[in-house]
C-alpha positions as a printed Julia matrix, in Angstrom:
179×3 Matrix{Float64}:
   6.91    7.24   -4.98
   5.43   10.68   -5.63
   8.49   12.33   -4.07
  10.93   10.31   -6.17
   8.94   11.1    -9.32
   8.98   14.78   -8.38
  12.72   14.64   -7.76
  13.37   12.82  -11.03
  11.42   15.37  -13.04
  13.03   18.21  -11.12
  16.5    17.08  -12.1
  15.51   17.03  -15.76
  14.09   20.58  -15.65
  16.47   23.3   -16.79
  15.06   26.22  -14.79
  14.35   26.53  -11.11
  11.08   24.96  -10.12
   8.49   24.9    -7.41
   6.64   21.6    -6.93
   3.05   22.08   -7.91
   0.47   21.96   -5.12
  -1.7    19.97   -7.54
   0.64   16.96   -7.43
  -1.53   15.36   -4.77
  -4.66   15.9    -6.84
  -5.05   12.88   -9.11
  -7.05   14.45  -11.94
  -5.28   17.71  -12.61
  -1.88   19.26  -12.9
  -1.07   22.92  -12.65
   1.55   24.37  -14.91
   2.64   27.6   -16.51
   1.35   26.63  -19.91
   0.07   23.56  -21.69
   2.68   23.71  -24.48
   5.47   22.63  -22.09
   4.71   18.96  -21.33
   8.13   18.32  -19.76
   7.3    20.74  -16.95
   3.65   19.81  -16.53
   4.15   18.79  -12.89
   5.84   22.06  -12.05
   4.79   25.64  -12.26
   6.32   29.03  -11.95
   4.66   30.85   -9.1
   5.11   34.28  -10.58
   5.68   36.06  -13.84
   7.46   39.35  -13.93
   6.18   42.47  -15.65
   8.71   42.02  -18.46
   7.24   38.6   -19.28
   3.66   39.85  -19.26
   1.98   42.7   -21.1
   3.47   46.17  -21.15
   0.79   47.54  -18.84
   1.54   45.14  -15.98
   3.44   46.76  -13.16
   3.25   44.1   -10.46
   4.04   40.45  -10.27
   0.98   38.27  -10.76
   0.33   34.63  -10.09
  -0.53   32.74  -13.21
  -1.85   29.2   -13.06
  -3.59   27.3   -15.78
  -5.39   24.1   -14.88
  -4.41   21.4   -17.35
  -5.97   17.95  -17.3
  -3.04   16.28  -19.06
  -0.62   13.94  -17.39
   2.87   12.98  -18.54
   2.65    9.81  -20.66
   3.84    7.44  -17.93
   1.31    8.75  -15.42
  -1.46    8.52  -17.99
  -0.54    4.9   -18.68
  -0.39    4.06  -14.97
  -3.72    5.77  -14.39
  -5.4     3.82  -17.2
  -4.09    0.56  -15.77
  -5.25    1.48  -12.28
  -8.72    2.33  -13.52
  -8.97   -1.07  -15.23
  -8.39   -2.65  -11.81
 -10.97   -0.51   -9.97
 -14.61   -1.52   -9.78
 -17.52    0.86  -10.35
 -18.01    0.93   -6.57
 -14.42    2.13   -6.04
 -14.32    4.58   -8.95
 -17.88    5.31  -10.13
 -16.87    7.34  -13.19
 -13.99    5.27  -14.55
 -13.92    1.87  -12.84
 -13.81   -0.99  -15.33
 -13.33   -4.2   -13.33
 -16.39   -6.26  -12.55
 -17.46   -6.16   -8.92
 -16.92   -9.47   -7.14
 -20.09  -11.37   -6.38
 -21.08  -11.05   -2.76
 -21.78  -14.32   -0.99
 -25.38  -15.11   -0.13
 -24.42  -15.39    3.53
 -21.29  -13.83    5.01
 -18.77  -16.21    6.53
 -19.06  -16.22   10.3
 -15.98  -17.73   11.93
 -16.58  -20.31   14.63
 -14.51  -21.22   17.66
 -13.24  -24.25   15.76
 -12.07  -21.95   12.92
 -10.18  -19.79   15.38
  -8.66  -22.86   17.01
  -7.49  -24.04   13.57
  -5.93  -20.61   13.0
  -4.04  -20.88   16.3
  -2.79  -24.39   15.44
  -1.61  -23.23   11.99
   0.04  -20.16   13.51
   1.79  -22.34   16.06
   3.22  -24.52   13.28
   4.58  -21.42   11.52
   6.12  -20.08   14.75
   7.72  -23.46   15.45
   9.34  -23.31   11.99
  10.54  -19.74   12.63
  12.03  -20.65   15.99
  13.79  -23.68   14.49
  15.33  -21.45   11.83
  16.47  -18.89   14.41
  17.89  -21.56   16.72
  19.78  -23.33   13.93
  21.65  -20.31   12.58
  24.41  -18.45   14.42
  23.73  -15.36   12.31
  20.27  -15.14   13.87
  21.47  -15.58   17.48
  20.34  -12.05   18.38
  16.73  -13.16   17.86
  16.94  -15.99   20.41
  15.38  -15.66   23.86
  14.26  -12.1    23.28
  10.69  -12.44   24.56
   9.19  -12.68   21.07
   8.87  -16.47   21.17
   5.24  -17.43   20.65
   5.09  -21.22   20.62
   4.69  -21.73   24.37
   2.01  -19.07   24.63
   0.16  -20.41   21.58
   0.18  -23.9    23.1
  -1.39  -22.45   26.25
  -4.07  -20.67   24.2
  -4.8   -23.83   22.2
  -5.15  -25.93   25.35
  -7.37  -23.27   26.97
  -9.71  -23.18   23.95
  -9.88  -26.98   23.84
 -10.81  -27.15   27.54
 -13.13  -24.13   27.61
 -15.2   -24.97   24.51
 -14.83  -28.77   24.63
 -12.99  -28.9    21.3
 -10.41  -31.37   20.05
  -7.06  -30.02   18.97
  -7.03  -30.24   15.16
  -4.09  -31.31   13.03
  -2.04  -28.57   11.36
  -3.98  -27.44    8.31
  -2.78  -27.0     4.75
  -2.07  -23.28    5.24
   0.17  -23.9     8.27
   2.01  -26.77    6.56
   2.61  -24.83    3.34
   3.8   -21.63    5.0
   5.96  -23.47    7.53
   7.43  -25.53    4.69
   8.26  -22.43    2.67
  10.17  -20.96    5.57
């Protein structure tokens, strides 16, 4: 996105430009002067003696650090800071930090087995879609099929940990149904 923004602003500039090395710095922009907001993301890398004072004989680099952004970037930045918490952006974060659970969730073998069963339901739906459409024939029998391998993993977990195979959960049914 930064490149396309740079390109868009470059096209609107009338003079030749050099992309500013400060583009990747989020809090500052370097430019020739602060009274040219249209070119605030670009800078001239040199000024000739005729542009400077009469006593200058060599070309000098002139960069002024300006902490202004073009209006759209300022608006985007304000919105982004509203979404950041104080932990993420200590100076400007505005969103409340989510409450941390008293005890972290520790997945069990049964949770992982449920995940495999739900994943298998989704892969079954995907394979049915691929097998029913001639446009998707290139995706058939390509080694990416997962249902047989997932069934093996599910049976292994059931036997190894003495678990019963659960029914497809809500997540697997919803996602498979959407496909």
